[in-house]
Short mmCIF file of C-alpha atoms in Angstrom, two decimals:
data_model
loop_
_atom_site.label_atom_id
_atom_site.label_comp_id
_atom_site.label_asym_id
_atom_site.label_seq_id
_atom_site.Cartn_x
_atom_site.Cartn_y
_atom_site.Cartn_z
CA MET A 1 0.25 -27.84 10.38
CA SER A 2 -1.69 -25.33 8.38
CA LYS A 3 -3.36 -26.31 5.07
CA LEU A 4 -1.91 -25.35 1.77
CA LEU A 5 -3.54 -22.83 -0.68
CA HIS A 6 -2.74 -22.34 -4.40
CA LEU A 7 -4.29 -19.28 -6.00
CA ILE A 8 -4.38 -18.47 -9.74
CA SER A 9 -5.42 -14.97 -10.44
CA LEU A 10 -6.16 -14.25 -14.15
CA GLY A 11 -7.05 -11.12 -16.06
CA CYS A 12 -6.63 -7.55 -14.95
CA ASN A 13 -5.10 -6.01 -11.89
CA LYS A 14 -8.65 -5.18 -10.74
CA ASN A 15 -9.11 -8.92 -10.38
CA LEU A 16 -5.78 -9.12 -8.57
CA VAL A 17 -7.08 -6.83 -5.84
CA ASP A 18 -10.05 -9.22 -5.28
CA SER A 19 -7.60 -12.14 -5.22
CA GLU A 20 -5.62 -10.35 -2.56
CA VAL A 21 -8.75 -9.90 -0.48
CA MET A 22 -9.33 -13.67 -0.64
CA LEU A 23 -5.79 -14.24 0.55
CA GLY A 24 -6.48 -11.90 3.42
CA LYS A 25 -9.58 -13.95 4.46
CA LEU A 26 -7.56 -17.14 4.13
CA TYR A 27 -4.65 -16.00 6.25
CA SER A 28 -4.60 -19.29 8.14
CA TYR A 29 -3.53 -21.19 4.99
CA SER A 30 0.08 -21.41 3.81
CA LEU A 31 0.58 -20.45 0.20
CA THR A 32 2.19 -23.04 -2.18
CA ASP A 33 3.34 -22.66 -5.79
CA ASN A 34 2.84 -26.39 -6.23
CA LEU A 35 -0.82 -26.83 -7.34
CA SER A 36 -0.64 -30.66 -6.83
CA GLU A 37 0.14 -30.38 -3.09
CA ALA A 38 -2.58 -27.73 -2.31
CA ASP A 39 -5.56 -28.48 -0.13
CA VAL A 40 -7.50 -25.62 -1.69
CA ILE A 41 -7.11 -24.33 -5.23
CA ILE A 42 -8.74 -21.04 -6.25
CA VAL A 43 -8.94 -19.95 -9.90
CA ASN A 44 -10.10 -16.31 -10.03
CA THR A 45 -11.24 -16.01 -13.60
CA CYS A 46 -11.52 -13.41 -16.28
CA GLY A 47 -14.50 -13.28 -18.69
CA PHE A 48 -13.90 -10.12 -20.61
CA ILE A 49 -13.17 -11.41 -24.21
CA GLU A 50 -12.86 -14.77 -25.89
CA ALA A 51 -9.09 -15.19 -25.37
CA ALA A 52 -9.45 -14.51 -21.64
CA LYS A 53 -12.39 -16.96 -21.37
CA GLU A 54 -10.34 -19.68 -22.99
CA GLU A 55 -7.41 -18.97 -20.66
CA SER A 56 -9.70 -19.26 -17.64
CA ILE A 57 -11.30 -22.47 -18.77
CA ASN A 58 -7.94 -24.00 -19.53
CA ALA A 59 -6.72 -23.00 -16.12
CA ILE A 60 -9.68 -24.66 -14.43
CA LEU A 61 -9.27 -27.91 -16.36
CA GLU A 62 -5.55 -27.93 -15.66
CA ALA A 63 -6.11 -27.36 -11.98
CA HIS A 64 -8.54 -30.25 -11.80
CA GLN A 65 -6.28 -32.50 -13.76
CA ASN A 66 -3.29 -31.92 -11.35
CA ARG A 67 -5.11 -31.59 -8.11
CA LYS A 68 -4.63 -34.07 -5.29
CA ASP A 69 -7.39 -36.31 -3.99
CA GLY A 70 -9.53 -34.60 -1.39
CA SER A 71 -8.56 -31.08 -2.43
CA ILE A 72 -11.18 -28.37 -2.93
CA LEU A 73 -11.36 -26.62 -6.27
CA VAL A 74 -12.85 -23.15 -6.24
CA VAL A 75 -13.80 -21.04 -9.29
CA SER A 76 -14.53 -17.36 -8.75
CA GLY A 77 -14.54 -14.16 -10.66
CA CYS A 78 -15.95 -12.72 -13.91
CA LEU A 79 -16.16 -15.86 -16.02
CA SER A 80 -17.95 -17.69 -13.25
CA GLU A 81 -20.36 -14.83 -12.66
CA ARG A 82 -21.13 -14.46 -16.42
CA TYR A 83 -21.49 -18.18 -17.23
CA ARG A 84 -22.50 -19.71 -13.87
CA GLN A 85 -25.01 -22.19 -15.23
CA GLU A 86 -23.01 -23.27 -18.20
CA LEU A 87 -19.87 -23.80 -16.12
CA ALA A 88 -21.61 -25.78 -13.42
CA ARG A 89 -23.12 -28.01 -16.12
CA GLU A 90 -19.97 -28.47 -18.21
CA ILE A 91 -17.33 -28.69 -15.41
CA PRO A 92 -19.00 -30.55 -12.54
CA GLU A 93 -15.59 -31.42 -11.10
CA VAL A 94 -15.43 -27.90 -9.58
CA ASP A 95 -16.40 -28.05 -5.89
CA ILE A 96 -17.37 -24.40 -5.36
CA PHE A 97 -18.49 -21.73 -7.83
CA THR A 98 -18.77 -18.05 -6.86
CA GLY A 99 -18.89 -14.91 -8.87
CA VAL A 100 -17.91 -11.33 -8.19
CA GLY A 101 -19.82 -10.66 -4.91
CA ASP A 102 -18.46 -13.02 -2.33
CA TYR A 103 -14.69 -12.55 -2.12
CA GLU A 104 -14.82 -11.57 1.54
CA ARG A 105 -16.88 -14.71 2.31
CA ILE A 106 -14.47 -17.06 0.69
CA ASP A 107 -13.34 -18.68 4.00
CA GLU A 108 -17.02 -19.37 4.87
CA LEU A 109 -17.77 -20.85 1.43
CA ILE A 110 -14.75 -23.20 1.58
CA LEU A 111 -15.58 -24.26 5.18
CA ASN A 112 -19.14 -25.16 4.14
CA LYS A 113 -18.13 -26.33 0.62
CA GLN A 114 -20.88 -24.01 -0.62
CA SER A 115 -21.35 -22.20 -3.92
CA SER A 116 -22.73 -18.65 -3.76
CA PHE A 117 -23.60 -15.78 -6.17
CA THR A 118 -24.46 -12.69 -4.10
CA PRO A 119 -26.24 -10.18 -6.37
CA GLN A 120 -24.17 -7.16 -5.29
CA VAL A 121 -20.72 -6.76 -6.85
CA TYR A 122 -18.05 -6.73 -4.15
CA LEU A 123 -15.95 -3.56 -3.79
CA ALA A 124 -12.95 -3.68 -1.41
CA ASN A 125 -12.52 -0.81 1.03
CA GLU A 126 -10.10 0.32 3.75
CA ASN A 127 -11.47 -2.39 6.07
CA SER A 128 -11.12 -5.26 3.69
CA PRO A 129 -8.52 -7.91 4.64
CA ARG A 130 -5.84 -8.01 1.96
CA VAL A 131 -2.42 -9.61 1.36
CA ILE A 132 -0.51 -7.57 -1.23
CA THR A 133 1.28 -9.78 -3.67
CA GLY A 134 4.26 -9.32 -5.95
CA SER A 135 5.74 -6.23 -4.25
CA LYS A 136 6.72 -4.84 -0.89
CA TYR A 137 6.44 -1.24 -2.02
CA HIS A 138 3.72 -1.11 -4.73
CA ALA A 139 -0.03 -1.64 -4.34
CA TYR A 140 -3.11 -1.30 -6.47
CA ILE A 141 -6.01 0.74 -5.13
CA LYS A 142 -9.47 0.02 -6.57
CA LEU A 143 -11.54 3.14 -6.65
CA SER A 144 -14.84 1.76 -8.00
CA GLU A 145 -16.56 -1.24 -9.59
CA GLY A 146 -18.87 -1.34 -12.55
CA CYS A 147 -19.24 1.10 -15.44
CA ASN A 148 -21.88 3.49 -16.80
CA GLN A 149 -20.43 3.56 -20.31
CA LYS A 150 -22.29 1.80 -23.09
CA CYS A 151 -19.44 0.68 -25.37
CA SER A 152 -20.87 -1.59 -28.15
CA PHE A 153 -18.23 -4.29 -27.69
CA CYS A 154 -18.15 -4.53 -23.93
CA ALA A 155 -20.20 -6.76 -21.72
CA ILE A 156 -18.73 -5.66 -18.40
CA PRO A 157 -21.79 -3.66 -17.20
CA THR A 158 -23.92 -6.82 -17.64
CA PHE A 159 -22.06 -8.75 -14.92
CA LYS A 160 -20.27 -5.95 -13.00
CA GLY A 161 -23.23 -3.51 -12.93
CA LEU A 162 -23.27 0.25 -13.02
CA LEU A 163 -20.61 2.51 -11.54
CA LYS A 164 -20.22 2.14 -7.81
CA SER A 165 -17.52 4.43 -6.30
CA ARG A 166 -15.85 4.44 -2.90
CA THR A 167 -15.75 7.64 -0.92
CA ILE A 168 -12.58 9.75 -1.06
CA ASP A 169 -12.20 9.25 2.72
CA SER A 170 -12.34 5.49 2.25
CA VAL A 171 -9.56 5.59 -0.43
CA VAL A 172 -7.38 7.91 1.56
CA SER A 173 -7.72 5.74 4.68
CA GLU A 174 -6.72 2.62 2.78
CA VAL A 175 -3.59 4.32 1.29
CA ARG A 176 -2.64 5.80 4.70
CA GLY A 177 -2.84 2.28 6.19
CA LEU A 178 -0.65 0.77 3.44
CA ILE A 179 1.91 3.52 3.86
CA SER A 180 2.18 2.59 7.51
CA GLN A 181 3.06 -0.97 6.27
CA GLY A 182 5.91 0.30 4.09
CA PHE A 183 4.14 0.80 0.70
CA LYS A 184 5.09 3.98 -1.11
CA ASP A 185 4.00 3.53 -4.78
CA PHE A 186 0.39 3.27 -5.79
CA SER A 187 -1.66 2.60 -8.93
CA PHE A 188 -5.31 3.75 -8.80
CA ILE A 189 -7.61 1.58 -10.96
CA SER A 190 -11.18 0.85 -11.95
CA GLN A 191 -13.13 0.08 -15.07
CA ASP A 192 -13.51 3.83 -15.81
CA THR A 193 -11.27 5.67 -13.32
CA SER A 194 -12.07 9.13 -14.75
CA SER A 195 -15.70 8.58 -13.76
CA PHE A 196 -14.80 7.98 -10.13
CA GLY A 197 -17.29 9.70 -7.77
CA ARG A 198 -19.74 10.70 -10.47
CA ASP A 199 -22.35 8.29 -9.06
CA LEU A 200 -21.90 10.10 -5.69
CA GLY A 201 -22.56 13.51 -7.27
CA ASN A 202 -18.97 14.69 -7.57
CA LYS A 203 -17.69 15.08 -11.10
CA ASN A 204 -14.34 16.31 -9.80
CA ALA A 205 -13.81 13.50 -7.26
CA LEU A 206 -10.64 12.25 -8.96
CA ILE A 207 -9.14 15.75 -8.82
CA ASP A 208 -10.18 16.04 -5.16
CA LEU A 209 -8.63 12.64 -4.47
CA ILE A 210 -5.31 13.69 -6.05
CA ALA A 211 -5.21 16.68 -3.69
CA GLN A 212 -5.90 14.47 -0.63
CA ILE A 213 -3.25 11.90 -1.61
CA GLU A 214 -0.74 14.65 -2.01
CA LEU A 215 -1.05 15.44 1.70
CA LEU A 216 -0.08 11.96 2.89
CA PRO A 217 3.52 11.72 4.18
CA GLY A 218 5.51 8.68 3.02
CA ILE A 219 4.14 8.30 -0.47
CA LYS A 220 6.73 8.50 -3.21
CA SER A 221 4.85 8.06 -6.46
CA ALA A 222 1.41 7.21 -7.87
CA ARG A 223 -0.33 6.86 -11.21
CA ILE A 224 -3.88 6.59 -12.53
CA LEU A 225 -4.90 3.82 -14.93
CA TYR A 226 -7.85 3.65 -17.41
CA LEU A 227 -9.03 7.11 -18.22
CA TYR A 228 -12.06 7.31 -20.46
CA PRO A 229 -12.24 10.00 -23.18
CA SER A 230 -15.77 11.31 -22.43
CA THR A 231 -15.07 11.73 -18.70
CA THR A 232 -11.48 12.94 -18.89
CA THR A 233 -11.19 16.72 -18.63
CA LEU A 234 -8.34 19.18 -19.19
CA ASP A 235 -8.62 20.09 -15.60
CA LEU A 236 -7.95 16.48 -14.61
CA ILE A 237 -4.88 16.32 -16.84
CA ASP A 238 -3.68 19.55 -15.19
CA ALA A 239 -4.24 18.17 -11.73
CA ILE A 240 -2.13 15.04 -12.55
CA ALA A 241 0.56 17.19 -14.32
CA SER A 242 0.90 19.67 -11.40
CA SER A 243 1.08 16.90 -8.72
CA ASN A 244 4.24 16.26 -6.81
CA VAL A 245 3.19 12.64 -6.32
CA PHE A 246 1.28 11.52 -9.36
CA VAL A 247 3.45 11.00 -12.37
CA ASN A 248 2.41 12.08 -15.90
CA TYR A 249 1.15 8.60 -16.79
CA PHE A 250 -1.83 8.93 -19.14
CA ASP A 251 -3.53 5.60 -19.84
CA MET A 252 -6.49 6.18 -22.07
CA PRO A 253 -7.68 3.30 -24.32
CA ILE A 254 -9.31 5.18 -27.21
CA GLN A 255 -10.18 2.01 -29.22
CA HIS A 256 -10.28 3.83 -32.68
CA ILE A 257 -9.83 7.22 -34.17
CA SER A 258 -12.34 7.56 -37.03
CA ASP A 259 -15.48 9.47 -36.18
CA HIS A 260 -17.58 6.75 -37.86
CA MET A 261 -16.17 4.02 -35.76
CA LEU A 262 -16.18 5.96 -32.51
CA LYS A 263 -19.93 6.44 -33.06
CA VAL A 264 -20.49 2.79 -33.98
CA MET A 265 -18.55 1.80 -30.85
CA LYS A 266 -20.68 4.17 -28.73
CA ARG A 267 -17.63 5.79 -27.22
CA GLY A 268 -19.28 9.05 -26.34
CA SER A 269 -16.58 11.25 -27.88
CA GLY A 270 -15.63 12.04 -31.44
CA LYS A 271 -12.22 12.30 -32.97
CA ALA A 272 -11.82 16.02 -32.24
CA LYS A 273 -12.25 15.52 -28.43
CA VAL A 274 -9.97 12.49 -28.43
CA LEU A 275 -7.23 14.34 -30.23
CA GLU A 276 -7.61 17.35 -27.98
CA LEU A 277 -7.06 15.17 -24.87
CA LEU A 278 -4.15 13.24 -26.41
CA GLU A 279 -2.34 16.34 -27.57
CA TYR A 280 -2.82 18.03 -24.30
CA MET A 281 -1.43 15.05 -22.45
CA ARG A 282 1.50 14.67 -24.84
CA ALA A 283 2.38 18.35 -24.22
CA LYS A 284 2.89 17.81 -20.45
CA PRO A 285 6.50 17.55 -19.37
CA ASN A 286 7.86 14.02 -19.09
CA SER A 287 4.50 12.56 -20.21
CA PHE A 288 3.96 8.82 -20.87
CA LEU A 289 1.00 7.76 -23.01
CA ARG A 290 -0.59 4.32 -23.16
CA THR A 291 -3.60 3.49 -25.28
CA ALA A 292 -5.42 0.46 -26.85
CA PHE A 293 -7.16 -0.20 -30.19
CA ILE A 294 -9.64 -2.78 -31.32
CA ALA A 295 -9.10 -4.22 -34.82
CA GLY A 296 -11.99 -5.47 -36.90
CA HIS A 297 -15.02 -4.22 -34.96
CA PRO A 298 -18.28 -4.58 -36.97
CA GLY A 299 -18.68 -1.72 -39.35
CA GLU A 300 -14.96 -0.98 -39.72
CA SER A 301 -14.47 -0.15 -43.46
CA GLU A 302 -11.18 -0.17 -45.22
CA ALA A 303 -11.18 3.60 -45.06
CA ASP A 304 -11.67 3.46 -41.27
CA PHE A 305 -8.85 1.05 -40.87
CA GLU A 306 -6.54 3.11 -43.04
CA GLU A 307 -7.29 6.16 -40.92
CA LEU A 308 -6.50 4.26 -37.78
CA LYS A 309 -3.33 2.81 -39.28
CA GLU A 310 -2.13 6.29 -40.27
CA PHE A 311 -2.93 7.88 -36.99
CA LEU A 312 -1.13 5.14 -35.01
CA SER A 313 1.91 5.55 -37.28
CA GLU A 314 2.13 9.31 -36.73
CA PHE A 315 1.08 9.90 -33.10
CA ALA A 316 3.84 9.57 -30.43
CA PHE A 317 2.38 6.88 -28.10
CA ASP A 318 4.72 5.20 -25.61
CA ARG A 319 2.78 1.96 -25.34
CA VAL A 320 -0.06 0.50 -27.41
CA SER A 321 -2.15 -2.62 -26.91
CA ILE A 322 -3.91 -4.12 -29.92
CA PHE A 323 -6.92 -6.41 -29.50
CA ASP A 324 -8.72 -8.48 -32.03
CA TYR A 325 -12.41 -7.71 -31.86
CA SER A 326 -14.25 -10.34 -29.84
CA GLN A 327 -17.91 -10.98 -30.47
CA GLU A 328 -19.50 -10.93 -27.00
CA GLU A 329 -23.13 -11.78 -26.22
CA ASN A 330 -25.16 -9.15 -24.46
CA THR A 331 -23.48 -6.31 -26.39
CA THR A 332 -24.84 -4.16 -29.12
CA ALA A 333 -22.10 -5.21 -31.47
CA TYR A 334 -22.95 -8.84 -31.12
CA ASN A 335 -25.92 -8.60 -33.54
CA LEU A 336 -24.13 -6.41 -36.09
CA GLU A 337 -22.75 -7.88 -39.26
CA GLN A 338 -19.38 -9.37 -38.34
CA LEU A 339 -16.13 -9.01 -40.32
CA PRO A 340 -14.41 -12.27 -41.38
CA LEU A 341 -12.05 -13.64 -38.77
CA GLU A 342 -9.21 -13.65 -41.24
CA LEU A 343 -9.65 -9.97 -41.90
CA ILE A 344 -9.81 -9.20 -38.19
CA GLN A 345 -6.53 -11.09 -37.60
CA LYS A 346 -4.81 -9.46 -40.58
CA ARG A 347 -5.68 -5.97 -39.38
CA ALA A 348 -4.65 -6.79 -35.86
CA ASP A 349 -1.30 -8.01 -37.06
CA ILE A 350 -0.75 -4.88 -39.11
CA LEU A 351 -1.58 -2.61 -36.18
CA GLY A 352 0.59 -4.81 -33.91
CA GLU A 353 3.66 -4.27 -36.09
CA ILE A 354 3.10 -0.57 -35.95
CA ALA A 355 2.59 -0.64 -32.20
CA SER A 356 5.90 -2.51 -31.77
CA LYS A 357 7.67 0.24 -33.75
CA LYS A 358 6.02 2.90 -31.51
CA VAL A 359 7.37 1.18 -28.43
CA GLN A 360 10.85 0.95 -29.86
CA GLU A 361 10.72 4.71 -30.80
CA SER A 362 9.66 5.54 -27.25
CA LEU A 363 12.57 3.45 -25.74
CA GLN A 364 15.13 4.95 -28.10
CA ASN A 365 14.04 8.44 -27.04
CA MET A 366 15.07 7.55 -23.52
CA VAL A 367 18.74 6.99 -24.45
CA GLY A 368 21.02 9.54 -22.90
CA LYS A 369 18.35 10.96 -20.70
CA GLU A 370 17.91 10.94 -16.94
CA THR A 371 14.87 9.39 -15.38
CA THR A 372 13.65 8.20 -11.96
CA VAL A 373 13.68 4.43 -11.43
CA VAL A 374 12.57 2.19 -8.62
CA VAL A 375 14.46 -1.07 -8.04
CA ASP A 376 12.61 -4.42 -7.94
CA GLY A 377 15.53 -6.65 -7.19
CA VAL A 378 17.87 -8.97 -9.09
CA SER A 379 16.86 -9.41 -12.69
CA ASN A 380 15.81 -12.81 -14.03
CA GLU A 381 18.08 -11.97 -17.04
CA HIS A 382 21.35 -12.30 -15.09
CA GLU A 383 22.42 -12.30 -11.45
CA TYR A 384 24.68 -9.27 -11.99
CA LEU A 385 21.87 -7.16 -13.34
CA LEU A 386 19.22 -5.42 -11.33
CA SER A 387 15.59 -5.14 -12.40
CA GLY A 388 13.98 -1.68 -12.19
CA ARG A 389 11.08 0.38 -13.50
CA ASP A 390 10.64 3.95 -14.66
CA ILE A 391 8.26 5.38 -12.06
CA ARG A 392 6.00 6.58 -14.82
CA TRP A 393 5.46 3.02 -15.94
CA ALA A 394 2.73 0.77 -14.55
CA ALA A 395 4.02 -2.21 -12.63
CA GLU A 396 4.35 -5.47 -14.68
CA ILE A 397 2.67 -3.79 -17.66
CA ASP A 398 5.03 -1.26 -19.32
CA GLY A 399 8.37 -3.07 -19.13
CA GLU A 400 11.58 -3.39 -17.27
CA ILE A 401 14.78 -1.42 -17.06
CA LEU A 402 17.99 -3.43 -16.58
CA ILE A 403 20.51 -1.71 -14.22
CA ASN A 404 23.99 -2.80 -15.13
CA ASP A 405 25.86 -0.17 -13.15
CA SER A 406 24.66 0.39 -9.57
CA GLY A 407 27.81 2.18 -8.57
CA ASP A 408 28.67 1.96 -4.82
CA PHE A 409 25.07 2.21 -3.78
CA GLY A 410 23.66 -0.38 -1.36
CA VAL A 411 20.52 -1.11 -3.34
CA GLU A 412 17.44 -2.73 -1.85
CA HIS A 413 13.94 -3.58 -3.20
CA GLY A 414 11.86 -0.49 -3.50
CA ASP A 415 14.73 2.04 -3.52
CA TYR A 416 14.34 5.07 -5.76
CA PHE A 417 17.24 6.50 -7.88
CA LYS A 418 18.03 8.98 -10.54
CA ALA A 419 19.41 7.01 -13.43
CA VAL A 420 20.72 7.59 -16.94
CA ILE A 421 19.58 5.30 -19.78
CA THR A 422 22.74 4.32 -21.77
CA GLU A 423 21.32 2.00 -24.44
CA ILE A 424 18.44 -0.25 -25.39
CA ALA A 425 18.85 -3.99 -25.40
CA GLY A 426 16.02 -5.50 -27.34
CA ASP A 427 13.00 -4.07 -25.60
CA ARG A 428 14.67 -3.17 -22.33
CA PRO A 429 16.68 -0.02 -21.50
CA LEU A 430 20.03 -0.34 -19.78
CA ALA A 431 20.68 2.16 -16.98
CA THR A 432 23.30 3.50 -14.72
CA LEU A 433 22.29 4.66 -11.24
CA LYS A 434 23.40 8.23 -10.47
CA GLU A 435 21.76 9.46 -7.30
CA ARG A 436 19.66 7.96 -4.47
CA LEU A 437 16.31 9.71 -3.90
#
């Protein structure tokens, strides 16, 4: 009988891809949802900000507390890479520590019960073993690792390194292989997706990739996550908008809007450039805009905050994430004069309330309109409701559509339909299916 594996993947969907590679290398294990019966437990951690670090540490401690005797506890990922010495000292119960370079060696490390921190950051390619989780039709495609940006608040380059892109041929080959397995919806991701290929000398690599993906038979939809203002061009926006495959999903975390704070944050673009990009995206037909803001970054005056609050209230975003500023070592903001935690929380709460209103406005604007949805299966809300997603939306990020009228269609997981949104129930649209696509 095969051994049992329990994997906990924390943080972003980029981390999820690395977790799926580990599952591919550990194909001989059977997966279990019951941590206490697992022979091997892997916690793939996130170490981006304080809240994520706390979540990762709690997951490690809980895994140890509930593990069975003789099991192997593995801690991998960003938190482990960033705090390798501290974790080994403070949590000696962990059997194996590994960082962000050894995902494809995880079977070897477990076999030898060996910790390892390879200096190079791992980047999955078309030949990487991988078990796609959570969906039979959607997959994430990681384009690059690392980041060349110098944002004042972000420590990612210190443990992920500088930008390292895959080739276009490598990406196309991976997508082609997944299409042959039945996947037809793809999300292209990295730390700074709009910089893809620049380290290889091609500033238009993402545009060229869009053109190549367009040629692949069998792909139904795709989207690009994590555009960066200083490397996003109008030509790139045009390439997305004119595509028959890529939806008009524009995910660009701008973090702030005042010129003063954009400079303090070292974002590389001022307010004028950010507004030009946002307005150009918003003008595209059927566009969907997601962004993120940081509340309480050092140097944020009351005037800066009021400018951000007013902008967020007025601009038509579809989704907005609000983050409390997190003081991270090895960042330029770490040594700046910090705002009081109470003020940071207060500003984040205010922005969060506005962000919630923007989401509701976006949802209400869908009522009575036709959209394309993909069906995920029976909803957890009720057995007579189907769960679906607007194809512009990122999987498991932007929400759920409840389908309460599927007509006489025989509906299966991954089916595409034209649907009409009839009303909004809380934060979820209700839809009637109209036509199979």
